[in-house]
């Protein structure tokens, strides 16, 4: 599943190819995404200039002067730069064409979305409730400490709640908790102030590191038929249940927490 670093890498990969350019055509081959894509999207957008591509959480915001196209990649979506005349594949549902090049949206499972709004996207129902960006200064130790007060839910579940902070998906929650030496099932309300600082720093580091690594795969967003840059991560716990902890050598424990695979070291994480 594309997580925040993949979405940010997608944004950085696409932006130089289309920002400041006029949308010349829009091919809508299948409207059946998570919510139907409005059938007159081409009429709304063709002839208008794409100003910027921004990101909020895992939403890409394609900002035009008269509105914003909100795009979410869902479980299996991707966007890449292709020649506009190239033949579409089976799951290539939408092309946004900017002259010779197009941004092609591919989504085999169709859990993504593409929604046009002429209102302030920050007030959109999908975005208004979102917590701070994890790499922004507003996500800090004091914020996380205060938000966690009185909460009995598992620390990992708390971190993955997008109302608390956006973009800390399952992989990064597992990794950050291991690096911070915090048990994923610890009650969020038991987080100490010093540990809140450690955890916030580790979350920022794992996400920033993943984005930096993604930056080396930007060329994968242009041309070719392969999957775009979902980069190999250097992971300490995720996907390593039963294997030795890289810090102490003890076999890692794997358990479902809120239906999500959770891997941790009972010796290093308390
Ligand atoms: Zn360990």
mmCIF file of C-alpha atoms and ligand atoms in Angstrom:
data_model
loop_
_atom_site.group_PDB
_atom_site.id
_atom_site.type_symbol
_atom_site.label_atom_id
_atom_site.label_comp_id
_atom_site.label_asym_id
_atom_site.label_seq_id
_atom_site.Cartn_x
_atom_site.Cartn_y
_atom_site.Cartn_z
ATOM 1 C CA UNK A 1 0.000 0.000 0.000
ATOM 2 C CA UNK A 2 1.394 3.445 -0.842
ATOM 3 C CA UNK A 3 2.240 5.183 2.431
ATOM 4 C CA UNK A 4 3.158 8.829 2.989
ATOM 5 C CA UNK A 5 6.747 8.541 1.652
ATOM 6 C CA UNK A 6 5.538 6.902 -1.557
ATOM 7 C CA UNK A 7 2.874 9.591 -2.011
ATOM 8 C CA UNK A 8 5.424 12.350 -1.390
ATOM 9 C CA UNK A 9 7.846 10.671 -3.798
ATOM 10 C CA UNK A 10 5.030 10.463 -6.362
ATOM 11 C CA UNK A 11 4.360 14.183 -5.892
ATOM 12 C CA UNK A 12 8.010 15.074 -6.394
ATOM 13 C CA UNK A 13 8.247 12.769 -9.401
ATOM 14 C CA UNK A 14 5.190 14.159 -11.199
ATOM 15 C CA UNK A 15 5.412 17.877 -10.383
ATOM 16 C CA UNK A 16 8.238 18.897 -12.777
ATOM 17 C CA UNK A 17 6.366 17.330 -15.700
ATOM 18 C CA UNK A 18 3.084 19.163 -15.329
ATOM 19 C CA UNK A 19 3.189 22.149 -12.957
ATOM 20 C CA UNK A 20 2.521 25.365 -14.849
ATOM 21 C CA UNK A 21 1.215 23.494 -17.881
ATOM 22 C CA UNK A 22 -2.242 23.480 -19.429
ATOM 23 C CA UNK A 23 -4.319 20.296 -19.346
ATOM 24 C CA UNK A 24 -4.945 19.422 -23.000
ATOM 25 C CA UNK A 25 -7.035 16.266 -22.624
ATOM 26 C CA UNK A 26 -8.449 13.989 -19.959
ATOM 27 C CA UNK A 27 -9.162 10.342 -20.716
ATOM 28 C CA UNK A 28 -11.553 8.722 -18.277
ATOM 29 C CA UNK A 29 -11.725 4.978 -19.003
ATOM 30 C CA UNK A 30 -13.310 3.811 -15.771
ATOM 31 C CA UNK A 31 -15.153 6.009 -13.277
ATOM 32 C CA UNK A 32 -15.531 3.223 -10.711
ATOM 33 C CA UNK A 33 -12.985 4.142 -8.069
ATOM 34 C CA UNK A 34 -13.774 4.185 -4.343
ATOM 35 C CA UNK A 35 -16.217 6.965 -5.151
ATOM 36 C CA UNK A 36 -17.300 7.498 -8.772
ATOM 37 C CA UNK A 37 -15.158 9.936 -10.746
ATOM 38 C CA UNK A 38 -17.480 12.625 -12.084
ATOM 39 C CA UNK A 39 -18.105 11.961 -15.752
ATOM 40 C CA UNK A 40 -17.677 15.608 -16.845
ATOM 41 C CA UNK A 41 -14.192 15.907 -15.328
ATOM 42 C CA UNK A 42 -12.659 16.610 -18.756
ATOM 43 C CA UNK A 43 -15.051 19.554 -19.284
ATOM 44 C CA UNK A 44 -14.149 20.911 -15.856
ATOM 45 C CA UNK A 45 -10.383 20.740 -16.361
ATOM 46 C CA UNK A 46 -9.357 20.869 -20.037
ATOM 47 C CA UNK A 47 -7.780 24.151 -21.049
ATOM 48 C CA UNK A 48 -6.929 25.048 -17.466
ATOM 49 C CA UNK A 49 -3.420 25.345 -16.051
ATOM 50 C CA UNK A 50 -2.239 23.070 -13.274
ATOM 51 C CA UNK A 51 -0.595 25.412 -10.807
ATOM 52 C CA UNK A 52 0.954 23.059 -8.254
ATOM 53 C CA UNK A 53 0.728 19.547 -6.888
ATOM 54 C CA UNK A 54 0.605 19.634 -3.100
ATOM 55 C CA UNK A 55 0.153 16.849 -0.586
ATOM 56 C CA UNK A 56 -1.942 16.642 2.578
ATOM 57 C CA UNK A 57 -1.567 13.330 4.388
ATOM 58 C CA UNK A 58 -1.847 10.729 1.641
ATOM 59 C CA UNK A 59 -3.926 12.984 -0.620
ATOM 60 C CA UNK A 60 -2.361 14.600 -3.661
ATOM 61 C CA UNK A 61 -3.867 18.036 -4.340
ATOM 62 C CA UNK A 62 -3.738 19.042 -7.998
ATOM 63 C CA UNK A 63 -4.409 22.758 -7.718
ATOM 64 C CA UNK A 64 -5.927 24.590 -10.681
ATOM 65 C CA UNK A 65 -6.882 28.260 -10.579
ATOM 66 C CA UNK A 66 -10.579 27.333 -10.378
ATOM 67 C CA UNK A 67 -10.467 24.328 -8.022
ATOM 68 C CA UNK A 68 -8.574 21.299 -6.795
ATOM 69 C CA UNK A 69 -8.477 17.673 -7.887
ATOM 70 C CA UNK A 70 -8.029 15.445 -4.814
ATOM 71 C CA UNK A 71 -6.309 12.160 -5.613
ATOM 72 C CA UNK A 72 -5.771 9.235 -3.242
ATOM 73 C CA UNK A 73 -3.870 6.151 -4.364
ATOM 74 C CA UNK A 74 -5.882 3.810 -2.139
ATOM 75 C CA UNK A 75 -4.455 0.302 -1.693
ATOM 76 C CA UNK A 76 -2.838 -0.231 -5.071
ATOM 77 C CA UNK A 77 -2.913 3.024 -7.020
ATOM 78 C CA UNK A 78 -0.009 4.711 -8.757
ATOM 79 C CA UNK A 79 0.547 7.660 -11.061
ATOM 80 C CA UNK A 80 3.335 7.938 -13.561
ATOM 81 C CA UNK A 81 4.422 10.073 -16.476
ATOM 82 C CA UNK A 82 3.838 8.436 -19.886
ATOM 83 C CA UNK A 83 3.731 9.557 -23.524
ATOM 84 C CA UNK A 84 0.113 10.653 -24.147
ATOM 85 C CA UNK A 85 -0.174 8.417 -27.228
ATOM 86 C CA UNK A 86 1.011 5.216 -25.473
ATOM 87 C CA UNK A 87 -1.536 2.395 -25.308
ATOM 88 C CA UNK A 88 -3.233 2.106 -21.898
ATOM 89 C CA UNK A 89 -3.033 -1.097 -19.862
ATOM 90 C CA UNK A 90 -5.908 -2.895 -18.198
ATOM 91 C CA UNK A 91 -5.941 -0.882 -14.967
ATOM 92 C CA UNK A 92 -5.011 2.519 -16.438
ATOM 93 C CA UNK A 93 -8.257 4.277 -15.522
ATOM 94 C CA UNK A 94 -7.451 7.970 -16.045
ATOM 95 C CA UNK A 95 -4.960 10.019 -18.094
ATOM 96 C CA UNK A 96 -4.351 13.694 -17.396
ATOM 97 C CA UNK A 97 -2.688 14.877 -20.618
ATOM 98 C CA UNK A 98 -0.367 17.857 -20.829
ATOM 99 C CA UNK A 99 0.523 17.871 -24.523
ATOM 100 C CA UNK A 100 2.873 15.010 -25.405
ATOM 101 C CA UNK A 101 3.028 13.725 -21.840
ATOM 102 C CA UNK A 102 0.299 12.441 -19.583
ATOM 103 C CA UNK A 103 -0.045 11.521 -15.921
ATOM 104 C CA UNK A 104 -1.528 8.029 -15.992
ATOM 105 C CA UNK A 105 -3.518 6.765 -13.002
ATOM 106 C CA UNK A 106 -3.354 2.993 -12.556
ATOM 107 C CA UNK A 107 -5.281 1.186 -9.802
ATOM 108 C CA UNK A 108 -5.954 -2.573 -10.016
ATOM 109 C CA UNK A 109 -8.093 -2.687 -6.856
ATOM 110 C CA UNK A 110 -9.834 0.684 -7.449
ATOM 111 C CA UNK A 111 -9.804 1.774 -3.783
ATOM 112 C CA UNK A 112 -8.272 5.108 -4.727
ATOM 113 C CA UNK A 113 -10.233 8.241 -5.530
ATOM 114 C CA UNK A 114 -10.196 11.298 -7.793
ATOM 115 C CA UNK A 115 -12.535 14.054 -6.651
ATOM 116 C CA UNK A 116 -12.944 17.575 -8.025
ATOM 117 C CA UNK A 117 -13.805 20.406 -5.659
ATOM 118 C CA UNK A 118 -14.112 24.139 -6.174
ATOM 119 C CA UNK A 119 -14.211 24.793 -2.428
ATOM 120 C CA UNK A 120 -11.208 25.155 -0.123
ATOM 121 C CA UNK A 121 -9.727 21.627 -0.076
ATOM 122 C CA UNK A 122 -8.614 22.129 3.547
ATOM 123 C CA UNK A 123 -12.323 22.152 4.442
ATOM 124 C CA UNK A 124 -13.179 19.065 2.363
ATOM 125 C CA UNK A 125 -14.830 16.270 4.368
ATOM 126 C CA UNK A 126 -11.906 13.924 3.634
ATOM 127 C CA UNK A 127 -9.278 16.422 4.789
ATOM 128 C CA UNK A 128 -10.785 18.738 7.423
ATOM 129 C CA UNK A 129 -10.422 16.250 10.293
ATOM 130 C CA UNK A 130 -6.787 15.338 9.566
ATOM 131 C CA UNK A 131 -4.141 15.849 12.224
ATOM 132 C CA UNK A 132 -0.829 17.616 11.613
ATOM 133 C CA UNK A 133 1.742 16.563 9.032
ATOM 134 C CA UNK A 134 4.346 14.357 10.744
ATOM 135 C CA UNK A 135 7.282 16.286 9.274
ATOM 136 C CA UNK A 136 5.828 19.676 10.200
ATOM 137 C CA UNK A 137 6.841 21.547 13.381
ATOM 138 C CA UNK A 138 3.243 21.376 14.631
ATOM 139 C CA UNK A 139 3.818 17.660 15.210
ATOM 140 C CA UNK A 140 6.091 17.825 18.248
ATOM 141 C CA UNK A 141 6.688 16.141 21.606
ATOM 142 C CA UNK A 142 4.364 18.431 23.549
ATOM 143 C CA UNK A 143 1.549 17.957 21.021
ATOM 144 C CA UNK A 144 1.803 14.163 21.097
ATOM 145 C CA UNK A 145 2.115 14.112 24.884
ATOM 146 C CA UNK A 146 -1.015 16.241 25.354
ATOM 147 C CA UNK A 147 -3.043 14.292 22.759
ATOM 148 C CA UNK A 148 -2.161 10.997 24.434
ATOM 149 C CA UNK A 149 -3.342 11.996 27.919
ATOM 150 C CA UNK A 150 -6.135 9.801 29.274
ATOM 151 C CA UNK A 151 -6.032 7.376 26.362
ATOM 152 C CA UNK A 152 -6.065 3.670 27.079
ATOM 153 C CA UNK A 153 -5.771 2.502 23.465
ATOM 154 C CA UNK A 154 -2.572 0.833 22.250
ATOM 155 C CA UNK A 155 0.173 3.309 21.453
ATOM 156 C CA UNK A 156 0.533 1.908 17.937
ATOM 157 C CA UNK A 157 -3.194 2.268 17.183
ATOM 158 C CA UNK A 158 -3.062 5.838 18.541
ATOM 159 C CA UNK A 159 -0.162 6.735 16.234
ATOM 160 C CA UNK A 160 -1.961 5.335 13.193
ATOM 161 C CA UNK A 161 -5.071 7.473 13.831
ATOM 162 C CA UNK A 162 -5.009 10.171 11.131
ATOM 163 C CA UNK A 163 -6.870 12.558 13.460
ATOM 164 C CA UNK A 164 -3.778 12.495 15.722
ATOM 165 C CA UNK A 165 -1.125 12.664 12.996
ATOM 166 C CA UNK A 166 -1.387 11.844 9.297
ATOM 167 C CA UNK A 167 0.694 9.414 7.326
ATOM 168 C CA UNK A 168 2.084 7.131 10.028
ATOM 169 C CA UNK A 169 1.101 3.881 8.334
ATOM 170 C CA UNK A 170 1.642 0.377 9.609
ATOM 171 C CA UNK A 171 5.223 -0.047 8.403
ATOM 172 C CA UNK A 172 6.410 3.245 9.863
ATOM 173 C CA UNK A 173 4.513 2.840 13.147
ATOM 174 C CA UNK A 174 6.229 -0.531 13.671
ATOM 175 C CA UNK A 175 9.655 0.863 12.809
ATOM 176 C CA UNK A 176 9.379 4.074 14.843
ATOM 177 C CA UNK A 177 8.180 2.241 17.968
ATOM 178 C CA UNK A 178 11.077 -0.194 17.743
ATOM 179 C CA UNK A 179 13.621 2.600 17.345
ATOM 180 C CA UNK A 180 12.057 4.478 20.263
ATOM 181 C CA UNK A 181 12.124 1.353 22.463
ATOM 182 C CA UNK A 182 8.376 1.567 23.047
ATOM 183 C CA UNK A 183 6.043 -1.433 23.236
ATOM 184 C CA UNK A 184 3.256 -1.129 20.618
ATOM 185 C CA UNK A 185 0.600 -2.328 23.084
ATOM 186 C CA UNK A 186 1.535 0.144 25.817
ATOM 187 C CA UNK A 187 -1.418 2.401 26.678
ATOM 188 C CA UNK A 188 -0.993 5.703 24.841
ATOM 189 C CA UNK A 189 -1.791 7.576 28.071
ATOM 190 C CA UNK A 190 1.302 6.033 29.713
ATOM 191 C CA UNK A 191 3.664 7.747 27.282
ATOM 192 C CA UNK A 192 6.096 9.900 29.260
ATOM 193 C CA UNK A 193 7.188 13.360 28.175
ATOM 194 C CA UNK A 194 10.799 12.305 27.429
ATOM 195 C CA UNK A 195 9.601 9.250 25.494
ATOM 196 C CA UNK A 196 7.161 11.421 23.546
ATOM 197 C CA UNK A 197 10.157 13.431 22.372
ATOM 198 C CA UNK A 198 12.076 10.289 21.383
ATOM 199 C CA UNK A 199 9.057 8.874 19.546
ATOM 200 C CA UNK A 200 8.311 12.073 17.621
ATOM 201 C CA UNK A 201 11.946 12.260 16.508
ATOM 202 C CA UNK A 202 11.975 8.616 15.396
ATOM 203 C CA UNK A 203 8.730 9.042 13.423
ATOM 204 C CA UNK A 204 10.200 12.052 11.629
ATOM 205 C CA UNK A 205 13.437 10.192 10.947
ATOM 206 C CA UNK A 206 11.917 7.013 9.511
ATOM 207 C CA UNK A 207 9.596 9.002 7.239
ATOM 208 C CA UNK A 208 12.292 11.436 6.171
ATOM 209 C CA UNK A 209 14.715 8.601 5.476
ATOM 210 C CA UNK A 210 12.116 6.802 3.341
ATOM 211 C CA UNK A 211 11.417 9.989 1.363
ATOM 212 C CA UNK A 212 15.146 10.531 0.837
ATOM 213 C CA UNK A 213 15.496 6.973 -0.461
ATOM 214 C CA UNK A 214 12.463 7.485 -2.671
ATOM 215 C CA UNK A 215 14.184 10.477 -4.184
ATOM 216 C CA UNK A 216 16.747 8.170 -5.746
ATOM 217 C CA UNK A 217 13.981 6.331 -7.635
ATOM 218 C CA UNK A 218 12.362 9.395 -9.227
ATOM 219 C CA UNK A 219 13.420 8.277 -12.685
ATOM 220 C CA UNK A 220 11.074 5.288 -12.258
ATOM 221 C CA UNK A 221 8.125 7.653 -12.567
ATOM 222 C CA UNK A 222 8.848 8.338 -16.209
ATOM 223 C CA UNK A 223 8.254 5.837 -19.010
ATOM 224 C CA UNK A 224 8.610 2.081 -18.850
ATOM 225 C CA UNK A 225 6.022 -0.450 -17.813
ATOM 226 C CA UNK A 226 7.187 -1.398 -14.330
ATOM 227 C CA UNK A 227 5.728 -0.312 -11.049
ATOM 228 C CA UNK A 228 6.798 3.168 -9.974
ATOM 229 C CA UNK A 229 9.260 3.726 -7.181
ATOM 230 C CA UNK A 230 8.080 1.786 -4.195
ATOM 231 C CA UNK A 231 11.547 1.565 -2.874
ATOM 232 C CA UNK A 232 13.112 -1.179 -0.868
ATOM 233 C CA UNK A 233 13.224 -0.133 2.751
ATOM 234 C CA UNK A 234 15.783 -1.043 5.307
ATOM 235 C CA UNK A 235 13.378 -2.396 7.898
ATOM 236 C CA UNK A 236 14.193 -3.443 11.458
ATOM 237 C CA UNK A 237 10.937 -5.128 12.437
ATOM 238 C CA UNK A 238 8.216 -4.943 9.769
ATOM 239 C CA UNK A 239 7.990 -8.253 7.888
ATOM 240 C CA UNK A 240 10.558 -9.843 10.240
ATOM 241 C CA UNK A 241 8.351 -11.670 12.783
ATOM 242 C CA UNK A 242 10.290 -14.605 14.305
ATOM 243 C CA UNK A 243 13.616 -13.323 13.004
ATOM 244 C CA UNK A 244 16.273 -12.035 15.413
ATOM 245 C CA UNK A 245 16.039 -8.445 16.687
ATOM 246 C CA UNK A 246 18.791 -6.431 15.021
ATOM 247 C CA UNK A 247 19.586 -4.820 18.374
ATOM 248 C CA UNK A 248 19.582 -7.735 20.834
ATOM 249 C CA UNK A 249 19.178 -10.936 18.771
ATOM 250 C CA UNK A 250 15.995 -12.124 20.492
ATOM 251 C CA UNK A 251 13.312 -13.454 18.086
ATOM 252 C CA UNK A 252 10.803 -10.725 17.234
ATOM 253 C CA UNK A 253 7.176 -11.209 18.288
ATOM 254 C CA UNK A 254 4.418 -10.864 15.675
ATOM 255 C CA UNK A 255 0.837 -10.154 16.668
ATOM 256 C CA UNK A 256 -2.261 -8.518 15.174
ATOM 257 C CA UNK A 257 -3.106 -5.190 16.832
ATOM 258 C CA UNK A 258 -6.334 -3.588 15.583
ATOM 259 C CA UNK A 259 -6.169 -6.050 12.651
ATOM 260 C CA UNK A 260 -2.731 -4.806 11.622
ATOM 261 C CA UNK A 261 0.432 -6.891 11.657
ATOM 262 C CA UNK A 262 2.573 -5.722 14.521
ATOM 263 C CA UNK A 263 6.149 -6.830 15.067
ATOM 264 C CA UNK A 264 8.214 -5.943 18.127
ATOM 265 C CA UNK A 265 10.960 -7.034 20.482
ATOM 266 C CA UNK A 266 9.817 -7.863 24.004
ATOM 267 C CA UNK A 267 13.326 -7.140 25.305
ATOM 268 C CA UNK A 268 14.008 -3.796 23.607
ATOM 269 C CA UNK A 269 10.487 -2.341 23.634
ATOM 270 C CA UNK A 270 8.760 -1.503 26.910
HETATM 271 ZN ZN1 LIG B 1 15.627 -6.543 20.839
#
